[in-house]
Short mmCIF file of C-alpha atoms and ligand atoms in Angstrom, two decimals:
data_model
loop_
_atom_site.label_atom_id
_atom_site.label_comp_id
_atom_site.label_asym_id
_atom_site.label_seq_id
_atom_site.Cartn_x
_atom_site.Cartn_y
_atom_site.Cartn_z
CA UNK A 22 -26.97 12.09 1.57
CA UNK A 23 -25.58 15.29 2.48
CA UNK A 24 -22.70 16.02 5.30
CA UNK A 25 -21.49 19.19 6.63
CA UNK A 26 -18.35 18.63 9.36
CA UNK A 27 -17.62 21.62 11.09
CA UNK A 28 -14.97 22.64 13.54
CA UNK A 29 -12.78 20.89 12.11
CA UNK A 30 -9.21 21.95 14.43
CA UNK A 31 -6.86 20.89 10.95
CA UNK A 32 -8.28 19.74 7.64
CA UNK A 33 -5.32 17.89 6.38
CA UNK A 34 -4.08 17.65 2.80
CA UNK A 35 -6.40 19.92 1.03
CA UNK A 36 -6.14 20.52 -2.74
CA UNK A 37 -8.57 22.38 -4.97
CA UNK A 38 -6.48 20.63 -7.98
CA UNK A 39 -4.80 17.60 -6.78
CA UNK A 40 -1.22 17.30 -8.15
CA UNK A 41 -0.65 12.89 -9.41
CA UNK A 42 2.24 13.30 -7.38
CA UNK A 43 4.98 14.48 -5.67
CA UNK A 44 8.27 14.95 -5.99
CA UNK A 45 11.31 15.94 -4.00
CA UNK A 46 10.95 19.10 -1.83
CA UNK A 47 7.40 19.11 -3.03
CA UNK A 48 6.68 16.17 -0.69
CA UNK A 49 7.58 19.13 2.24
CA UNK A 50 4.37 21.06 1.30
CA UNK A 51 1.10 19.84 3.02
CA UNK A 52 -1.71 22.09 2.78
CA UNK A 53 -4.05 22.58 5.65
CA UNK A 54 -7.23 24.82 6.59
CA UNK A 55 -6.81 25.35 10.32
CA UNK A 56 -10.60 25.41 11.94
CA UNK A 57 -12.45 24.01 8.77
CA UNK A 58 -15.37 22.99 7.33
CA UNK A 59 -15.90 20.68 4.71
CA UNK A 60 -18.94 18.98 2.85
CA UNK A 61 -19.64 15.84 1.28
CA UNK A 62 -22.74 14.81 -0.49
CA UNK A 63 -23.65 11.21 -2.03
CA UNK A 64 -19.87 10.18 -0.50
CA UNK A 65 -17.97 12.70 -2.29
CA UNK A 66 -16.31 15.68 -1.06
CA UNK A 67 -18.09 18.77 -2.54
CA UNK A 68 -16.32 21.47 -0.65
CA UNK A 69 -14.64 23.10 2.10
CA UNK A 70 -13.43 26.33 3.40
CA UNK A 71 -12.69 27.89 6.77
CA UNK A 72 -15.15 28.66 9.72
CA UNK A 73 -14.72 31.98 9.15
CA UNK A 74 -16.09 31.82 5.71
CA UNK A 75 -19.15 29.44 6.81
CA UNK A 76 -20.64 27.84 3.42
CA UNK A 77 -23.39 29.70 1.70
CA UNK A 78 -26.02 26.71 2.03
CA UNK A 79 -29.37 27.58 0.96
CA UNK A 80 -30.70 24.47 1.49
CA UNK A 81 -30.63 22.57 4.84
CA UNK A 82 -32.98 19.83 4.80
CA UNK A 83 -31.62 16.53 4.69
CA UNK A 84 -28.21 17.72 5.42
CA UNK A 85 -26.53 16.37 8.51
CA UNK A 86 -24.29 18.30 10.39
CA UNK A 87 -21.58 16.83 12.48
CA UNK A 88 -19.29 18.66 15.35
CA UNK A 89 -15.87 17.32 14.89
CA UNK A 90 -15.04 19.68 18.13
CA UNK A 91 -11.57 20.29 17.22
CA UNK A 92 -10.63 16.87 15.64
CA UNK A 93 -8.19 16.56 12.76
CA UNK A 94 -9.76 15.34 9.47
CA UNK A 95 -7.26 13.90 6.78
CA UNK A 96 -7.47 11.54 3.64
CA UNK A 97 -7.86 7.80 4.46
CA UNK A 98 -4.22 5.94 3.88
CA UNK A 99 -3.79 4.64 0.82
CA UNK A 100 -1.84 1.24 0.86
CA UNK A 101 -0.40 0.11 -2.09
CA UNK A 102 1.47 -2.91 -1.37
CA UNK A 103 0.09 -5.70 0.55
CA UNK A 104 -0.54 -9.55 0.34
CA UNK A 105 -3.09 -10.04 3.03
CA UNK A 106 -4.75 -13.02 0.80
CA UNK A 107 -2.79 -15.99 2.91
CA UNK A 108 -2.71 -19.00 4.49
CA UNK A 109 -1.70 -19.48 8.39
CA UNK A 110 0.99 -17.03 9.96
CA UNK A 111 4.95 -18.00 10.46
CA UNK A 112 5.94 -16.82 13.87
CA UNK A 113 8.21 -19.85 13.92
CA UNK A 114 10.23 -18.31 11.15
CA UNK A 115 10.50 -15.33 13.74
CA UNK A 116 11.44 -17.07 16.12
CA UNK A 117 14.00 -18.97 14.18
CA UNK A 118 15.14 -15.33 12.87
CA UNK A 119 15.45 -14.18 16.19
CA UNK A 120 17.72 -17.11 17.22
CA UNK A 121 20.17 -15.83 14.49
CA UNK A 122 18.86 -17.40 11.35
CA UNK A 123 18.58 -14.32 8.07
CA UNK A 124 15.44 -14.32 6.00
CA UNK A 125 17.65 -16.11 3.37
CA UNK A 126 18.88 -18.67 5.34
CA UNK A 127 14.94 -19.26 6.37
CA UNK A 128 14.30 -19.61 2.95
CA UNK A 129 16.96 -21.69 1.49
CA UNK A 130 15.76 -24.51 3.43
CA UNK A 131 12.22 -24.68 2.31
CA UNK A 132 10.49 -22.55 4.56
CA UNK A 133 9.59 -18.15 3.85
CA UNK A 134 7.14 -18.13 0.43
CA UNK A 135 7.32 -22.08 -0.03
CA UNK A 136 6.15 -21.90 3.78
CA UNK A 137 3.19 -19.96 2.91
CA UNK A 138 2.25 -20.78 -0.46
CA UNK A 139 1.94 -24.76 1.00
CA UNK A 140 -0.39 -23.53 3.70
CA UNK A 141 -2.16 -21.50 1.15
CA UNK A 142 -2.49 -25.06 -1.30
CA UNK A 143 -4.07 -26.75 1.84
CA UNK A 144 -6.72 -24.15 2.46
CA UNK A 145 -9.93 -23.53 0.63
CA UNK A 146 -11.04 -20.65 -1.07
CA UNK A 147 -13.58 -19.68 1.19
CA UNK A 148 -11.49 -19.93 4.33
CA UNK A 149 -9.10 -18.05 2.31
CA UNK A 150 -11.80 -15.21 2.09
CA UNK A 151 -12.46 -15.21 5.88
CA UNK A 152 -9.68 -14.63 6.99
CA UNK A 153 -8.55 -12.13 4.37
CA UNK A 154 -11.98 -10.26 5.02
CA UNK A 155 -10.99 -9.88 8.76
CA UNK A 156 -7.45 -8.16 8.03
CA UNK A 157 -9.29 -6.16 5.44
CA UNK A 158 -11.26 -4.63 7.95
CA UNK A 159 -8.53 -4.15 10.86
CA UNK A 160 -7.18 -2.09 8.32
CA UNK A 161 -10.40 -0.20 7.46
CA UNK A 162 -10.27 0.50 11.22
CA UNK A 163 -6.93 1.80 11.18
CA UNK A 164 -7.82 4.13 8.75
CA UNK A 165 -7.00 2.56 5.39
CA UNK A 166 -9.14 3.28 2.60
CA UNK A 167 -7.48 1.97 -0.45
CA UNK A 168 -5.66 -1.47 -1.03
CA UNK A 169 -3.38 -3.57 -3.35
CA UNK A 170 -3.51 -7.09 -2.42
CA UNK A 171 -1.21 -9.16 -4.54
CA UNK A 172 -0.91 -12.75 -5.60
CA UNK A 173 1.77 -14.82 -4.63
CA UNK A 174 1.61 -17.26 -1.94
CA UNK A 175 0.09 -19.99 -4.75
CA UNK A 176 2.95 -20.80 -7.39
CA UNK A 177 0.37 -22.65 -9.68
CA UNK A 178 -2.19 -21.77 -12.02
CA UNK A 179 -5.24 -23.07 -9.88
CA UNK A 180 -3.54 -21.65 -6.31
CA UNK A 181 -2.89 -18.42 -7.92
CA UNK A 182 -6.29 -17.88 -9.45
CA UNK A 183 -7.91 -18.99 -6.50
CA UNK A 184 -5.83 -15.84 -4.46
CA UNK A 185 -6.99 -13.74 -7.12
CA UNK A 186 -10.42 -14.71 -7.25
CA UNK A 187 -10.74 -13.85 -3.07
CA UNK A 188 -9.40 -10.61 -4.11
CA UNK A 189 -12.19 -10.18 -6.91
CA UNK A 190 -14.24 -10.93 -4.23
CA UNK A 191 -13.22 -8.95 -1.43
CA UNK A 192 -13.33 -5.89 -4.22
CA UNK A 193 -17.02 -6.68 -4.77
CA UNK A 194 -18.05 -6.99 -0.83
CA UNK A 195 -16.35 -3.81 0.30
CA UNK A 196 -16.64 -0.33 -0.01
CA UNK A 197 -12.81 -0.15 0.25
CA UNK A 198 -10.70 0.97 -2.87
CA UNK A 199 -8.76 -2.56 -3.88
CA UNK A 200 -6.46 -3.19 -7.07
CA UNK A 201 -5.16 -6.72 -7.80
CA UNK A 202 -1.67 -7.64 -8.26
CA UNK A 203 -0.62 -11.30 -9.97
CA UNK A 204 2.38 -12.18 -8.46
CA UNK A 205 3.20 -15.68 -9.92
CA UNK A 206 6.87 -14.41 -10.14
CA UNK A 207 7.19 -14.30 -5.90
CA UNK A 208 9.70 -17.29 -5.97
CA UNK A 209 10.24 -20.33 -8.17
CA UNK A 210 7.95 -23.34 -6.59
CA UNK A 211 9.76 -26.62 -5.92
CA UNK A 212 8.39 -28.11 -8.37
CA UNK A 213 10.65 -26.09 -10.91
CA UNK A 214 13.66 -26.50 -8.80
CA UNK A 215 15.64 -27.49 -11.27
CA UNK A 216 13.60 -26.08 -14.01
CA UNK A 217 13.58 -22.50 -13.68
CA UNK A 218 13.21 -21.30 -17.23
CA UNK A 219 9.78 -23.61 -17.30
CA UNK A 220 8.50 -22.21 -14.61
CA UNK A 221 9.15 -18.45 -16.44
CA UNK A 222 7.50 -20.25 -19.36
CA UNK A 223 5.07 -21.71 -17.72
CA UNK A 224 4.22 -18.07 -16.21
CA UNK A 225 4.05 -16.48 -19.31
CA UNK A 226 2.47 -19.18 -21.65
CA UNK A 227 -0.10 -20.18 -19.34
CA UNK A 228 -0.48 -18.48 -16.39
CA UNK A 229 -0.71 -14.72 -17.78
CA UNK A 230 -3.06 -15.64 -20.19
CA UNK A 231 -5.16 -17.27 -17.68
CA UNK A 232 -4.95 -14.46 -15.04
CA UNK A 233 -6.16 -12.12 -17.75
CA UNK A 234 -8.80 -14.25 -19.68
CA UNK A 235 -10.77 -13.61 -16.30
CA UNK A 236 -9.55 -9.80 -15.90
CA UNK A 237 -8.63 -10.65 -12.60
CA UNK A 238 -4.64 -8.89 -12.19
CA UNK A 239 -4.20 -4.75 -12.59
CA UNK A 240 -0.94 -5.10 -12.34
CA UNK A 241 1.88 -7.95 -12.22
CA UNK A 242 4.97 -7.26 -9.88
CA UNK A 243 7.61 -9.94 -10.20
CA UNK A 244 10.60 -10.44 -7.12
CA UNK A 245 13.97 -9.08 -8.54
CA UNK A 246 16.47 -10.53 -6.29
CA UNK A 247 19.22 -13.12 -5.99
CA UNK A 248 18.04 -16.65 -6.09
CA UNK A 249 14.71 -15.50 -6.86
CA UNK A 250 13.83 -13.58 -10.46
CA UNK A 251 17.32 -12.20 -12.20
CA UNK A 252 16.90 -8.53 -13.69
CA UNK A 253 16.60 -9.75 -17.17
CA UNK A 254 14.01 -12.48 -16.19
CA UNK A 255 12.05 -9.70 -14.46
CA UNK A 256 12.10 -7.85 -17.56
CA UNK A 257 10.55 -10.53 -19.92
CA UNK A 258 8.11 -11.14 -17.70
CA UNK A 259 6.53 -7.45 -17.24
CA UNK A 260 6.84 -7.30 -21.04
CA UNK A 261 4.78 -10.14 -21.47
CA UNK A 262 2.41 -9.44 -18.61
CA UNK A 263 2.10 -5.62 -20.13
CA UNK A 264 0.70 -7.42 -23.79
CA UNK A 265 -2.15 -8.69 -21.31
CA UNK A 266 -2.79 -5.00 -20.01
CA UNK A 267 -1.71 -5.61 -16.72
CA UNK A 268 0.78 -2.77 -15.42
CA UNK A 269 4.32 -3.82 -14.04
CA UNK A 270 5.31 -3.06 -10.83
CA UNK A 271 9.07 -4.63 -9.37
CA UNK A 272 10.14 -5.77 -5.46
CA UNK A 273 13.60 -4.45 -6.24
CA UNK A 274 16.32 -3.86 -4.23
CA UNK A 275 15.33 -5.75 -0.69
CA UNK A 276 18.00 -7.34 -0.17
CA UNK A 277 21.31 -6.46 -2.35
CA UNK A 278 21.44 -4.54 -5.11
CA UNK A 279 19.75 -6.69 -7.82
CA UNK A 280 18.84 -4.58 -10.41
CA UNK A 281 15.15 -4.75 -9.89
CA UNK A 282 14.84 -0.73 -9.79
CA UNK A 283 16.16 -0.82 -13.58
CA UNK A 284 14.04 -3.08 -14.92
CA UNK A 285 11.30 -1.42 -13.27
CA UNK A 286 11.92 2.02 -14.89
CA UNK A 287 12.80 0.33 -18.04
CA UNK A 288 9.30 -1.58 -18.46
CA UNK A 289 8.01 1.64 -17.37
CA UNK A 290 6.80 -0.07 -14.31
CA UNK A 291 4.05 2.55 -11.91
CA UNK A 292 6.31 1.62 -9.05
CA UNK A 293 9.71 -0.23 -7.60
CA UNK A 294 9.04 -1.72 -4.08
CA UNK A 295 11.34 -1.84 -1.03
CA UNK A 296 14.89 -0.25 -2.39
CA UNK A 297 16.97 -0.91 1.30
CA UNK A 298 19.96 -1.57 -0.89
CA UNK A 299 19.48 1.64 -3.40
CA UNK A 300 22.49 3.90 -4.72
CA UNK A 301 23.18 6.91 -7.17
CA UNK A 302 22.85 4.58 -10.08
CA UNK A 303 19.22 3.75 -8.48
CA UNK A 304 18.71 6.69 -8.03
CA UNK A 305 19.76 8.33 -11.37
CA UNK A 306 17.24 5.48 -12.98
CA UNK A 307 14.28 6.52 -10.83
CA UNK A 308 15.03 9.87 -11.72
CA UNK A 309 13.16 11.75 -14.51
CA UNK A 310 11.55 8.55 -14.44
CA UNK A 311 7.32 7.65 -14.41
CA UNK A 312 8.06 5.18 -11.48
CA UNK A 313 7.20 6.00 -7.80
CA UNK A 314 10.00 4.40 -5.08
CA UNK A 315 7.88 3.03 -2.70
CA UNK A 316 8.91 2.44 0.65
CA UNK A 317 8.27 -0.46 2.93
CA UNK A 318 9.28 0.51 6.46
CA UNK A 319 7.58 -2.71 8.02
CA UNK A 320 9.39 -5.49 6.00
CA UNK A 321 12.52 -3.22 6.27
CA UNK A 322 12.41 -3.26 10.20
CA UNK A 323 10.66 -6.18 11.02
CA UNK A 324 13.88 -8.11 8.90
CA UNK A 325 16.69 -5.73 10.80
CA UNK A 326 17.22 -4.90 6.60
CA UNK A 327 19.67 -1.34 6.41
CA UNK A 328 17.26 1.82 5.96
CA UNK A 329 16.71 2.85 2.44
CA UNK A 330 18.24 6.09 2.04
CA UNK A 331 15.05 7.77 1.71
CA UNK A 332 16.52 11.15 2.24
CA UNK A 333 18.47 10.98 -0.19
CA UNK A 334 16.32 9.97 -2.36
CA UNK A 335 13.66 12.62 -2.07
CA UNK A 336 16.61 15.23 -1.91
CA UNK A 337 17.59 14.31 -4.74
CA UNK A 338 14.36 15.07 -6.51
CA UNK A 339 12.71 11.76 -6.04
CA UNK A 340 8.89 11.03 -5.37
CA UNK A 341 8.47 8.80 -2.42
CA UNK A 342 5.67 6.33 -1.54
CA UNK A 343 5.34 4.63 2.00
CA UNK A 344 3.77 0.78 1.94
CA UNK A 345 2.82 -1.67 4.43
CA UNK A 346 3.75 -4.79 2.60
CA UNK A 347 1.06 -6.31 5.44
CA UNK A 348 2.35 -10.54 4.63
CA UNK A 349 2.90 -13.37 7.20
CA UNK A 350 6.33 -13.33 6.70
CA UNK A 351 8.43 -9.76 6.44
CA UNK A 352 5.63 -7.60 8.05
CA UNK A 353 2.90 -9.14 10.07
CA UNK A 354 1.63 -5.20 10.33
CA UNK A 355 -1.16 -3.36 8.25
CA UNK A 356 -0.41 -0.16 10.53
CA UNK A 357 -0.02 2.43 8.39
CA UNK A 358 0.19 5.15 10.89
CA UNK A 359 3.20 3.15 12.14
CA UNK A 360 4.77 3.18 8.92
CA UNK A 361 4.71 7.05 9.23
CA UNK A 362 6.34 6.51 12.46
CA UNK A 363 9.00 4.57 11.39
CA UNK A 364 9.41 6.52 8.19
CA UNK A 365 9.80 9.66 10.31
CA UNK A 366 12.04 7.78 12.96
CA UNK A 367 14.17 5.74 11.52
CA UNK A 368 14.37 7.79 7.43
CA UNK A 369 14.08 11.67 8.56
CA UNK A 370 10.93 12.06 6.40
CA UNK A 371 8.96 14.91 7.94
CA UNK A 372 5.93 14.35 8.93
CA UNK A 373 4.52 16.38 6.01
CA UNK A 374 6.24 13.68 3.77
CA UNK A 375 5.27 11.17 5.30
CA UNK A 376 1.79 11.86 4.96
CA UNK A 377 2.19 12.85 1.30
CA UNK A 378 3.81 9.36 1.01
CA UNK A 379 1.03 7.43 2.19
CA UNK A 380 -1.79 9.54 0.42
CA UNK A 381 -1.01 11.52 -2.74
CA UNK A 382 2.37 9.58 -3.88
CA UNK A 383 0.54 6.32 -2.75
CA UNK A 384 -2.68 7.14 -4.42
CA UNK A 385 -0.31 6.79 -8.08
CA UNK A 386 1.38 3.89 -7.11
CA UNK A 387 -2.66 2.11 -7.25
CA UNK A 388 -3.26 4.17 -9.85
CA UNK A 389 -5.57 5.95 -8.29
CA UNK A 390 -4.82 9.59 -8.25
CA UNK A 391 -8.28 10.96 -10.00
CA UNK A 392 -10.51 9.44 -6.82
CA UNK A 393 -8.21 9.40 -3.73
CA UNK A 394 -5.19 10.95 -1.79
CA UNK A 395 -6.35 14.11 -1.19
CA UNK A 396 -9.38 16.33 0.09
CA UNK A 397 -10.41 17.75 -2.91
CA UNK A 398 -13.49 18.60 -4.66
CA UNK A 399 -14.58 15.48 -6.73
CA UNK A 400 -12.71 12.62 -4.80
CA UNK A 401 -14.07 10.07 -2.92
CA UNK A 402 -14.86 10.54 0.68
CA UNK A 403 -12.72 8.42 2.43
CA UNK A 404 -11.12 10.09 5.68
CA UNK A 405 -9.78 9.50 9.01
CA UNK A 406 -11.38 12.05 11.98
CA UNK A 407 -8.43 12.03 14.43
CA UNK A 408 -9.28 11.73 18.69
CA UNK A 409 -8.67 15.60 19.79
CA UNK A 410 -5.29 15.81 18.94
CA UNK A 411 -2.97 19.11 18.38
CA UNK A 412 -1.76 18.57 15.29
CA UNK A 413 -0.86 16.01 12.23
CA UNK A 414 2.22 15.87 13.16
CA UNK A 415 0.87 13.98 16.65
CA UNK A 416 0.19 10.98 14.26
CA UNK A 417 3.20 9.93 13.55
CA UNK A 418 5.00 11.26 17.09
CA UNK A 419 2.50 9.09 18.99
CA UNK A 420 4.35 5.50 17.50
CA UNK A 421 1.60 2.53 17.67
CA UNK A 422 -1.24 4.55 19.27
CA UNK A 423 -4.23 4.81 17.73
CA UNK A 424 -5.44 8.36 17.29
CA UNK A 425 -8.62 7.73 14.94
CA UNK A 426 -11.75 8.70 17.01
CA UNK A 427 -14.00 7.34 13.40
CA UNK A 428 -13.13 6.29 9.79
CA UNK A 429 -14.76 7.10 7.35
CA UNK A 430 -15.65 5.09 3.64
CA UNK A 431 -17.72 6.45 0.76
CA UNK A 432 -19.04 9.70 2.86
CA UNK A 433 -20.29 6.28 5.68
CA UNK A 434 -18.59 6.21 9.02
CA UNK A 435 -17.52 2.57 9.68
CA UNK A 436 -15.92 2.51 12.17
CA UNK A 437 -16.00 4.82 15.86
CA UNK A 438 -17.60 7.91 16.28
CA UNK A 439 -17.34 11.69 15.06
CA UNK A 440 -18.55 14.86 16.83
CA UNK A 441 -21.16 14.97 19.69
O1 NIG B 529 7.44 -8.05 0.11
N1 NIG B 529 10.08 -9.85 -0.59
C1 NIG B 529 9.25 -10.58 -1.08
N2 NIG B 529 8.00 -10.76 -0.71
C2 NIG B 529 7.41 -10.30 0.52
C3 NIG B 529 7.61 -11.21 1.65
C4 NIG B 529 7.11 -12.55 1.39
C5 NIG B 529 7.14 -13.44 2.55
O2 NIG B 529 8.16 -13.56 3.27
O3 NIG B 529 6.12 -14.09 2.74
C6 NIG B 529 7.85 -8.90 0.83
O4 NIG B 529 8.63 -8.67 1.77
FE1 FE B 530 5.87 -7.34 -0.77
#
């Protein structure tokens, strides 16, 4: 199978030798052929170049060739935080939230994870599927192409390894990129109330080894935050989940200042999650460092949480990621165009950074930076074809609209309609 798109008004984020990330005032730099080509055989991208330097193709036969008229062409988002494997939604806890309740407050009485992970106990494994299937695809549709799903909402062996066997599955029914995160460590089930240290136990003794005995967890992200996993507990469990080859990855720094961006660099974690409450110290620590900050602009607004101070950050030589963290109860929202939006908005991130947040710098927080991220020869065809817009930076200006006229997955559109 053999593509050839041409007219293409902006071919977005090209790269003949894709950088594994970004960094600082590189994240300002977004390469673009204006009035493009490009070509993609077997659902790869082969090459590209502009119209005025029309490909030397010798042969055409079997080789389709689509008008894009002017549309923008750009690399699918990559989103690499989610937990769309759940049970139920919580707009009650919204509600409650929006009646002057705090996230904490929600929790400390039973409901937030414990809310979830008891739906989650009550539902089967094939419902479970469903339903994460569906939000898999509005995502595809908004122009994802790569996805963590994490763990989280069980708390027990058997719930846990029933999350991660849907997300086994949903790897093995899509053509969607998907990496799987255990996150046994989300909170401490009520069960272990008053037990905390055997639940960490537990975790480590029996639940790692279980997780990995069926090679079902990439990576293992624990919660570092008050009343949830201390910095030190965080540590020992990354350590031990690292002996099972799973990679660490943190959600530091949500909601105060709780170490979690430490431990993270110090168990060489690929990425620290969320950082709202993040200062020099964070900073310095990130700095130099093999960990990405990844940003969550959802959970951050949808919870009224302070802005992370992401301009500092990349000013300060830092490489940025932007997240959904698509969950039922800090951000009902797999948008990832609106997460450029609000990055832009609310963080000054240009666009150009934002888009280099959500492709290249989010492509190594998977661990995907070899197949995905950027239009380059080699990497997987996965790409959004914009509606005739005038530029990138229209994507994240137009907040909540959707400008995709087609997606596309593996070199296969799957969603809309490109050319004429
Ligand atoms: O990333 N902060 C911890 N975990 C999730 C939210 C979990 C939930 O409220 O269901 C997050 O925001
Ligand atoms: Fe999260």
């Amino acid at each position: 199978m053999k593509m050839l798109i041409k007219n293409i008004r902006q071919l977005v984020q090209v790269r003949d030798v894709a950088p594994e990330r970004l960094s600082g005032p590189e994240m300002k730099i977004l390469p673009v052929i204006e009035n493009a080509w490009l070509a993609i055989e077997d659902g790869i991208i082969a090459d590209y170049g502009s119209m005025n330097d029309w490909p030397g193709i010798s042969d055409w036969r079997d080789l389709e060739v689509v008008d894009a008229d002017g549309r923008i062409v750009l690399p699918a988002w990559i989103d690499s935080h989610t937990h769309l494997v759940y049970a139920g939604s919580r707009e009650g806890e919204f509600v409650d939230r929006i009646n002057g309740l705090s996230y904490e407050d929600i929790a400390a009485r039973g409901g937030g994870i414990l809310n979830s992970s008891k739906r989650l106990a009550e539902t089967g494994e094939e419902e479970l599927y469903e339903s994460a299937m569906q939000r898999l695809m509005q995502l595809q549709n908004m122009g994802t192409g790569a996805v963590e799903i994490k763990s989280g909402y069980g708390l027990t062996l058997e719930t846990e390894l029933k999350i991660l066997r849907v997300i086994r599955r949903l790897k093995s029914t899509t053509d969607l990129t998907i990496k799987s995160t255990f996150l046994g460590a989300h909170a401490f089930p009520l069960a272990y109330k008053e037990n905390k240290q055997g639940y960490i136990d537990h975790l480590i003794n029996e639940m790692l080894p279980a997780v990995a005995a069926e090679k079902l967890a990439d990576y293992c992200d624990v919660f570092c935050e008050r009343n949830y996993f201390s910095e030190e507990q965080t540590i020992t469990i990354l350590e031990a989940a690292k002996k099972h080859g799973m990679i660490p990855k943190v959600h530091a720094n949500q909601l105060s200042r709780s170490g979690g961006v430490q431990a993270g660099v110090k168990v060489g974690a690929v990425s620290v999650d969320h950082l709202e409450y993040v200062d020099q110290e964070e900073i310095a620590a990130l700095r130099g460092s093999k960990t990405m900050a990844t940003l969550l602009p959802g959970a951050q607004w949808f919870l009224s949480l302070p802005h992370p101070p992401a301009r500092r950050m990349i000013d300060s030589g830092l490489a940025v990621a932007i997240a959904s963290d698509y969950n039922p109860g800090s951000s009902p929202s797999g948008n990832m165009a609106l997460m450029l939006s609000m990055a832009c908005v609310q963080y000054n991130m240009t666009p150009e950074e934002a888009i280099n947040a959500a492709t290249i710098n989010a492509a190594y927080a998977m661990g995907i930076s070899s197949e995905s991220g950027s239009i380059s020869p080699g990497k997987i065809a996965n790409l959004i074809i914009t509606e005739k817009i005038p530029g990138y930076a229209f994507i994240p200006y137009a907040f909540g609209m959707n400008v995709n006229a087609a997606v596309m997955i593996k070199g296969k559109i799957v969603s809309g309609t490109i050319g004429k």
